[in-house]
Coordinates of C-alpha atoms in Angstrom, one line a residue:
X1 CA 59.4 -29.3 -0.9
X2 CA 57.4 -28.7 2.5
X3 CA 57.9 -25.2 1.7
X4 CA 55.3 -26.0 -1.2
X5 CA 53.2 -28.6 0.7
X6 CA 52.8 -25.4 3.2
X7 CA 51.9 -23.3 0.6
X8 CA 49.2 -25.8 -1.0
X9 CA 47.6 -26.3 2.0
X10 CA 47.3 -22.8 3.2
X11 CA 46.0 -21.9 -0.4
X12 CA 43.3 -25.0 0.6
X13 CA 42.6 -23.8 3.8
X14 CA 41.5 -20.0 2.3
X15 CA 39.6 -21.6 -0.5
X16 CA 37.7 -24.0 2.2
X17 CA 36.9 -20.6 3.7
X18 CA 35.3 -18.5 1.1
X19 CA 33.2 -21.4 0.2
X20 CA 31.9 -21.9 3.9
X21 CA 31.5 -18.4 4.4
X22 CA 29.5 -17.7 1.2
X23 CA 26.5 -15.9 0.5
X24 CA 24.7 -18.9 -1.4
X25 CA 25.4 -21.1 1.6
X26 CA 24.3 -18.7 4.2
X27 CA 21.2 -18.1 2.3
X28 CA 21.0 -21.9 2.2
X29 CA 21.4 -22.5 5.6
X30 CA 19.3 -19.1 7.3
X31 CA 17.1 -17.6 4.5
X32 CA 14.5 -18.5 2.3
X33 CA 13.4 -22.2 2.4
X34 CA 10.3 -23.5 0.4
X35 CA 7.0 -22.2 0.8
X36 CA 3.7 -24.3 1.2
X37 CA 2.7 -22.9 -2.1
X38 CA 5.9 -23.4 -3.5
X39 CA 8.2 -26.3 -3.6
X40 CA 11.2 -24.9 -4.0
X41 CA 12.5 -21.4 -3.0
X42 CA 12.6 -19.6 -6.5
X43 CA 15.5 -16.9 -6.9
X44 CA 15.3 -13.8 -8.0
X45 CA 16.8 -13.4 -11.6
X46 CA 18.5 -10.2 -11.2
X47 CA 19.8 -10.9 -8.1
X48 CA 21.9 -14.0 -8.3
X49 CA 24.5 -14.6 -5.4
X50 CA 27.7 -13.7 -6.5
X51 CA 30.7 -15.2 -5.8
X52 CA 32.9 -13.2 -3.5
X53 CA 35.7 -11.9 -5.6
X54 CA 35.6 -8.7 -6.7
X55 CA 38.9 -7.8 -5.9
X56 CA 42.1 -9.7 -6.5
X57 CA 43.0 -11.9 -3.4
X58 CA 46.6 -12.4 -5.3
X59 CA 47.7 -9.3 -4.6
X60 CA 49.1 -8.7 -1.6
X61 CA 47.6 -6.2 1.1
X62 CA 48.4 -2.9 -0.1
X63 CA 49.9 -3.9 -3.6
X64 CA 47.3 -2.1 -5.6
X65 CA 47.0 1.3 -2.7
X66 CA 43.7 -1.0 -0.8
X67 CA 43.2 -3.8 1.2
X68 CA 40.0 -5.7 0.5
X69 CA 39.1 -5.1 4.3
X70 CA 39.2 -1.3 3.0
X71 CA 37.5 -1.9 0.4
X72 CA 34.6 -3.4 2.2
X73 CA 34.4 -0.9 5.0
X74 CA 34.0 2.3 2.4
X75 CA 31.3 0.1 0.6
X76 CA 29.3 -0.7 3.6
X77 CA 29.6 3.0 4.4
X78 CA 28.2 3.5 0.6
X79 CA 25.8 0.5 1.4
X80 CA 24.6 2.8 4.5
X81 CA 24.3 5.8 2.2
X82 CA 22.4 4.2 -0.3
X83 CA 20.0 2.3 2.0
X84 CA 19.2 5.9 4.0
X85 CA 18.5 7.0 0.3
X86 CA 15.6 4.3 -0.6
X87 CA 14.1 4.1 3.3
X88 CA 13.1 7.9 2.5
X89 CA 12.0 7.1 -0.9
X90 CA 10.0 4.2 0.9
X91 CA 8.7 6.2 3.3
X92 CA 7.6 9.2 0.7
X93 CA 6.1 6.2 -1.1
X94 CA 4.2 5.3 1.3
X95 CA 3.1 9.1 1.9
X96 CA 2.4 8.8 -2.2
X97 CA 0.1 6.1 -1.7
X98 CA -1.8 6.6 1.0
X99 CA -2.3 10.1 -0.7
X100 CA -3.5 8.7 -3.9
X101 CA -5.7 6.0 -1.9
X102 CA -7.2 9.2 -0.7
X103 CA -7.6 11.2 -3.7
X104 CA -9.6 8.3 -5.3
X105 CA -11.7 8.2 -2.4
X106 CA -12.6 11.7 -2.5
X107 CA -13.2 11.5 -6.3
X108 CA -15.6 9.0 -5.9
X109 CA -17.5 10.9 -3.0
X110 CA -17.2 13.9 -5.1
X111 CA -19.5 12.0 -7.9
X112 CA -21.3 10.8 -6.0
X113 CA -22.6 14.1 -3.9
X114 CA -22.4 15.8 -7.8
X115 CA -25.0 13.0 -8.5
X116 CA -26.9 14.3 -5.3
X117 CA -26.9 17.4 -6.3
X118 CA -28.6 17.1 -10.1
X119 CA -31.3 14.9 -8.2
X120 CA -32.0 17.5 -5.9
X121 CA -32.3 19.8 -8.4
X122 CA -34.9 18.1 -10.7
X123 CA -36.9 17.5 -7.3
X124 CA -37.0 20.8 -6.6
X125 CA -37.9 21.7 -10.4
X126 CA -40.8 19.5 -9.8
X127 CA -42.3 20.5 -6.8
X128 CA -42.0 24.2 -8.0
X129 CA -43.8 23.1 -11.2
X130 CA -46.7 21.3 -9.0
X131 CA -46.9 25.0 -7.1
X132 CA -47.3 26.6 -9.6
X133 CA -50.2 24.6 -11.1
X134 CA -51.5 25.2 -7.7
X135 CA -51.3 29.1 -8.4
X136 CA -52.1 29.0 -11.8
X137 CA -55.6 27.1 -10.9
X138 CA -56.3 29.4 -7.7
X139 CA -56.2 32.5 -10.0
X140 CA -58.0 31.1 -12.7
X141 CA -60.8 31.2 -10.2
X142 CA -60.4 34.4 -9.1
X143 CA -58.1 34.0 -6.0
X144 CA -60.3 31.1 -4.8
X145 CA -59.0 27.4 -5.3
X146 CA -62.1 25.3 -6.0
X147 CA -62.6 23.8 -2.8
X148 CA -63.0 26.9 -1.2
X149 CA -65.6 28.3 -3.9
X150 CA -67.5 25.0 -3.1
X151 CA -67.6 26.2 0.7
X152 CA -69.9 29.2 -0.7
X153 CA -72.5 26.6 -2.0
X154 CA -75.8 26.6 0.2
X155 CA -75.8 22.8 -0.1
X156 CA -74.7 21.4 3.2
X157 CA -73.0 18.5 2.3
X158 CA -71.4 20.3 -0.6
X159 CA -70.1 23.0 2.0
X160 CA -69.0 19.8 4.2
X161 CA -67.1 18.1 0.9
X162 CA -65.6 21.5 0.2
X163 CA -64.4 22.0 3.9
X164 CA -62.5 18.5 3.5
X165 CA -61.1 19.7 0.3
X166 CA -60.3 23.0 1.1
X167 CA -58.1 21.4 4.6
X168 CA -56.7 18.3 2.6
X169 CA -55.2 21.3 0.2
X170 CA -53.8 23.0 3.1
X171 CA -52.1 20.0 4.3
X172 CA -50.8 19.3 0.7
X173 CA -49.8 22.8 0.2
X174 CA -48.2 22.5 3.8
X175 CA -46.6 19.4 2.2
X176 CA -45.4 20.7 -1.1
X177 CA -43.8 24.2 0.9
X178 CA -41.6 21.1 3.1
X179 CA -40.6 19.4 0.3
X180 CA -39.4 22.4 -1.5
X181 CA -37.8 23.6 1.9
X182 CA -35.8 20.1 2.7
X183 CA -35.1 19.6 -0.9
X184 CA -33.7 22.7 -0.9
X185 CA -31.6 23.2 2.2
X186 CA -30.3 18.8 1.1
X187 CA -28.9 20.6 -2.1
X188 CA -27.1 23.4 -0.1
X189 CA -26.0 21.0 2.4
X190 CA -25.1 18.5 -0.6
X191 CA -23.3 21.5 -2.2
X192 CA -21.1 22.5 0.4
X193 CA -20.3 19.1 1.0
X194 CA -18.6 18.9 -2.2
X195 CA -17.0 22.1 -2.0
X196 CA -15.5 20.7 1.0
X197 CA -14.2 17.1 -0.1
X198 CA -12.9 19.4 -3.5
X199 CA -10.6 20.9 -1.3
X200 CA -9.6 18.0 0.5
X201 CA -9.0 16.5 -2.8
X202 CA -6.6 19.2 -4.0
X203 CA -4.9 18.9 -0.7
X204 CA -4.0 15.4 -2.0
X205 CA -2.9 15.8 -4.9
X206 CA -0.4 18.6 -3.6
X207 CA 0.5 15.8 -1.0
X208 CA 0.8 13.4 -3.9
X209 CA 2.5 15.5 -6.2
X210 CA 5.2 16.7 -3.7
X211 CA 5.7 12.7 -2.7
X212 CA 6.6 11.7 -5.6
X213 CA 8.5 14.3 -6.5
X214 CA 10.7 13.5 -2.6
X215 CA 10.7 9.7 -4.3
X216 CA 12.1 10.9 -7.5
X217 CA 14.9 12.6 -5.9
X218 CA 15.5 9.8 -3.5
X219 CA 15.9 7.3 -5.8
X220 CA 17.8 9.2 -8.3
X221 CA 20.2 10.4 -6.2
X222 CA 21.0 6.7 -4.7
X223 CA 21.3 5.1 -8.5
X224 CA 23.4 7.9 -9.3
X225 CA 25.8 6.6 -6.5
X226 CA 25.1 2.5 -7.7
X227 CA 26.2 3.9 -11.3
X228 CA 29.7 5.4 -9.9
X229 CA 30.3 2.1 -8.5
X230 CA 32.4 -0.6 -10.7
X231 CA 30.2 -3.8 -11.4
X232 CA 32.6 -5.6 -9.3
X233 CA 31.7 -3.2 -6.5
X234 CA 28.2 -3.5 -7.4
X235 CA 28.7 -7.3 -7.0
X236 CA 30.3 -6.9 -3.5
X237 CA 27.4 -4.3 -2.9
X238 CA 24.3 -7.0 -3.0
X239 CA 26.7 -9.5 -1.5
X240 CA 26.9 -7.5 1.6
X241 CA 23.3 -6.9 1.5
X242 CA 23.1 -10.5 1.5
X243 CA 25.3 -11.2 4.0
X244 CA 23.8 -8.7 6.2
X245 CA 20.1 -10.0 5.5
X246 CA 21.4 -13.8 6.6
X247 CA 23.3 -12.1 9.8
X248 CA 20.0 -10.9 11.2
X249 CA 17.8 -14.0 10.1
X250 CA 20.5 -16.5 11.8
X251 CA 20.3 -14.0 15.1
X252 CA 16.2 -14.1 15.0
X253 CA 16.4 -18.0 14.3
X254 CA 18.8 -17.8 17.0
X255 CA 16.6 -16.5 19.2
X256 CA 13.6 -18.9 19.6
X257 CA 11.3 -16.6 17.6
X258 CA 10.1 -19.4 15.7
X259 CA 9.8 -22.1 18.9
X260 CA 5.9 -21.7 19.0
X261 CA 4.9 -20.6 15.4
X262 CA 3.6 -23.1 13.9
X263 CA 0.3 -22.0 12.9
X264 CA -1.0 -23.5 9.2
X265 CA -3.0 -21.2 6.4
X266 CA -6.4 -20.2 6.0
X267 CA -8.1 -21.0 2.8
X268 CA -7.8 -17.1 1.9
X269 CA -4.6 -17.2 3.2
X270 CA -3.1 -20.0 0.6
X271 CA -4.6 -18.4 -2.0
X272 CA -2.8 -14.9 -1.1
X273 CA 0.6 -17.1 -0.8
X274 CA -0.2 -18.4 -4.4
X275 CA -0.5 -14.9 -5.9
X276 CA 2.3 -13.4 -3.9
X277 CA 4.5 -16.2 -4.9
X278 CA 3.9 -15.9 -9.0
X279 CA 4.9 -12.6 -8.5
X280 CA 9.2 -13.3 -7.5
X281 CA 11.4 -11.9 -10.0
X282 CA 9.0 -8.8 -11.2
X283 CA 10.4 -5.5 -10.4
X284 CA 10.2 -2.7 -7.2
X285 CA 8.9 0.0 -8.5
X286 CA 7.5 2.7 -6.8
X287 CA 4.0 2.7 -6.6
X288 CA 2.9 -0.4 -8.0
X289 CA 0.7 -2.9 -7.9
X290 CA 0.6 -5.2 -10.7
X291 CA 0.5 -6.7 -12.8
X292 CA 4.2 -6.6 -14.2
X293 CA 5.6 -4.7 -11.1
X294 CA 4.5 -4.2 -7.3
X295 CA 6.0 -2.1 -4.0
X296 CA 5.8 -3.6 -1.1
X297 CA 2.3 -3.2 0.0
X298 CA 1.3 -3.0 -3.8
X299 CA 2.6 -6.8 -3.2
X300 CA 0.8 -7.8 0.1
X301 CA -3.0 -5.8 -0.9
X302 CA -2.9 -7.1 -4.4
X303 CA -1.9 -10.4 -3.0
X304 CA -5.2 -10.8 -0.6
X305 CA -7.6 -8.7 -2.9
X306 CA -6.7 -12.0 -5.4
X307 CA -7.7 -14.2 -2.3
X308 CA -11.0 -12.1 -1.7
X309 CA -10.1 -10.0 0.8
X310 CA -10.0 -5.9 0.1
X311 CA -7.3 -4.6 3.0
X312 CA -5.7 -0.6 2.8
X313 CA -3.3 0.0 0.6
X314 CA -0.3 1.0 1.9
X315 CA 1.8 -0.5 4.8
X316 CA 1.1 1.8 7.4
X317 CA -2.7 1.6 6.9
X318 CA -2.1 -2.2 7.0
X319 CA -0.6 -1.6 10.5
X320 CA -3.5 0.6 11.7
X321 CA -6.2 -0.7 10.6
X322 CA -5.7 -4.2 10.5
X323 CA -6.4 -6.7 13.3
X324 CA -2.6 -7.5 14.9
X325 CA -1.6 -10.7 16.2
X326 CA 1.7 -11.4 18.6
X327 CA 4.3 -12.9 16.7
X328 CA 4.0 -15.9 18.5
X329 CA 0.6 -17.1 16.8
X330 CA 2.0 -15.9 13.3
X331 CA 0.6 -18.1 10.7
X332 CA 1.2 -18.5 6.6
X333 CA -0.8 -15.3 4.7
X334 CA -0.2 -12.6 7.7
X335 CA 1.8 -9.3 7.2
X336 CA 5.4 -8.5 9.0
X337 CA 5.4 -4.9 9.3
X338 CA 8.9 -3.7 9.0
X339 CA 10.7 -0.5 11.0
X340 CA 9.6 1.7 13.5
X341 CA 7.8 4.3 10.9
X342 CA 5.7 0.7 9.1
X343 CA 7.0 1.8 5.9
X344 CA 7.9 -1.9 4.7
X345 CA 5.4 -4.7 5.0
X346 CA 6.2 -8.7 3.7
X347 CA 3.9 -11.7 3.6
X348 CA 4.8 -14.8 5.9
X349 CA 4.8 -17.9 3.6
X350 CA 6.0 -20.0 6.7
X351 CA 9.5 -21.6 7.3
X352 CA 10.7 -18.8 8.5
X353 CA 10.4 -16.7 5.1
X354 CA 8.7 -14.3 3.8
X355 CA 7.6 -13.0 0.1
X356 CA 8.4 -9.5 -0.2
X357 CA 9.1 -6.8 -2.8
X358 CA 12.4 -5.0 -1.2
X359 CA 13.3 -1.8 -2.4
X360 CA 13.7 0.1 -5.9
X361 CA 16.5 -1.8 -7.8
X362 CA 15.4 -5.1 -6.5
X363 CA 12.7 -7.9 -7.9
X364 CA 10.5 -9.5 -5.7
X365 CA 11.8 -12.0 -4.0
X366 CA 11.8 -14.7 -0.9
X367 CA 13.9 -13.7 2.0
X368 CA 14.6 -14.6 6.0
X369 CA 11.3 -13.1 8.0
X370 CA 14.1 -11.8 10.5
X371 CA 16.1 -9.8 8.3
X372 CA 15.0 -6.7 9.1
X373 CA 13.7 -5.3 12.5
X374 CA 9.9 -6.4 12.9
X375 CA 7.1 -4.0 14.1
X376 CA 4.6 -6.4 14.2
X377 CA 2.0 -8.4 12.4
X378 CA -1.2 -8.3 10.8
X379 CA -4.0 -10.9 10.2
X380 CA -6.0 -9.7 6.5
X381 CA -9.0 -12.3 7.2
X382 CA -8.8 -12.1 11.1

């Protein structure tokens, strides 16, 4: 009989446990709590937390050929594969973007100097049609424009009008040989111009091209290893990745980072939150930006261009060329630039949280600001 009372209670004890030491209550206790623009934390459909049993705890160690602490340890190590696998497709993402960002500029310039180019041609058209009603007049009278023939006149003040004429036609004809000259070397210059930006703009679309085709393989190759895995693996995979996530958050919580932030929105900045916000639960997907799926700086621009503030396109241009701000003085609306390369960018919604879009195979989605290592952060409307 107290062998059974034993037994019960130990079998209490390990269920106490798994409950405590579950992903639903860690994210509870360390990782996404409400946002001003929303009351509650919404969760990501497709990535609900899963309760940790994907193996059978009846069995005893070794029973089936694995323990589960095996088990976990060659998962993590697939975890690490897998994760190496999207970081470069993240990074070659970002190389995709900024290369397209660039493409479309050079299109655009490359109109605009074509658009140059047919106005400088009908200029120069004209002026070489209003020389050669110059010529055509000068030798209908013999070689002699008018003005000068009026200079042979033994009337004085005729001779004086014709002098005028004969210099105010120099001057124009002066004039005119300019305008053909400037008009002429602004089409050449105009012209080699967009010679120029053409090149640059095949350079990007090589750039492009071979981006997306490093993303393609990136991505393919990790799904083909999230395939091989049983969907109880699967399960254990994201609840590791969870577990993980609330790790770092509750060691950056930990560590005072949030002591003196406590900075409140800008108008512009609520209004990105709001935007950012209606978009949890749409898919990653490489490249986007909206409507029905974003990446993670298709997220963050689309989120402040909706709030009336253009900013770059892809995370690392958000980390150059935006103004920063220390940590310290972060407020609701900035950017968290992620790892050392800036190839991951969230939006601070406050709390501690932030509203990011993760990585292929995952929706957008609230998560601890701490979870991964921090760069830095970025004001849009600084």
């Amino acid at each position: 009989m107290n062998r059974r009372r034993c037994v019960r209670v130990a079998i209490t004890v390990v269920c106490a446990l798994s409950v405590l030491t579950s992903p639903a209550l860690l994210n509870q206790a360390y990782a996404a709590p409400a946002s001003p623009a929303s009351p509650a934390s919404p969760t990501s459909p497709t990535d609900p937390p899963v309760a940790p049993r994907p193996f059978d705890r009846s069995l005893p160690p070794g029973a089936d050929g694995k323990t589960p602490a095996a088990d976990d340890s060659k998962l993590e190590a697939v975890r690490r594969k897998i994760d190496g696998l999207y970081g470069r497709a993240t990074s070659a993402t970002d190389a995709y973007n900024l290369a397209e960002e660039r493409a479309d500029k050079q299109s655009a310039e490359l109109v605009r100097l074509a658009g140059e180019i047919v106005n400088g041609q009908v200029r120069i058209d004209k002026l070489k049609q209003q020389a050669g009603a110059a010529a055509r007049a000068q030798y209908r009278a013999g070689g002699l424009p008018p003005e000068a023939q009026l200079m042979l006149t033994d009337d004085p003040q005729l001779f004086l009008d014709g002098a005028g004429r004969v210099q105010r036609g120099q001057k124009a004809t002066r004039d005119l040989l300019g305008q053909m000259t400037k008009a002429q070397d602004d089409l050449t210059a105009y012209t080699k111009k967009a010679g120029a930006e053409w090149t640059k703009l095949e350079a990007s679309r090589v750039k492009q091209a071979k981006a997306k085709k490093e993303i393609q393989r990136q991505i393919k190759a990790a799904k083909k290893i999230e395939a091989g895995l049983e969907k109880e693996e699967r399960d254990r995979l994201l609840m590791l990745e969870q577990e993980d996530a609330a790790k770092a958050q509750a060691a950056w919580l930990s560590s005072g980072a949030l002591k003196d932030i406590n900075g409140e929105a800008s108008a512009q900045g609520k209004k990105a939150i709001e935007y950012a916000m209606a978009q949890v639960g749409k898919p990653y997907v490489w490249g986007a930006e909206g409507p029905s799926s974003f990446d993670c700086s298709g997220l963050t621009s689309e989120a402040w261009s909706a709030a009336g503030k253009v900013i770059p396109r892809t995370s690392q241009e958000q980390w150059r060329l935006l103004p920063r701000v220390p940590l310290a003085d972060m407020r609701p609306g900035d950017l968290i630039i992620y790892h050392d390369d800036a190839s991951h960018v969230g939006m601070y919604v406050g709390d501690g949280s932030i509203v990011h879009a993760p990585r292929p195979g995952r929706h957008v989605t609230l998560t601890g600001a701490g979870s991964m290592v921090i760069l830095g952060v970025v004001r849009p409307d600084k």
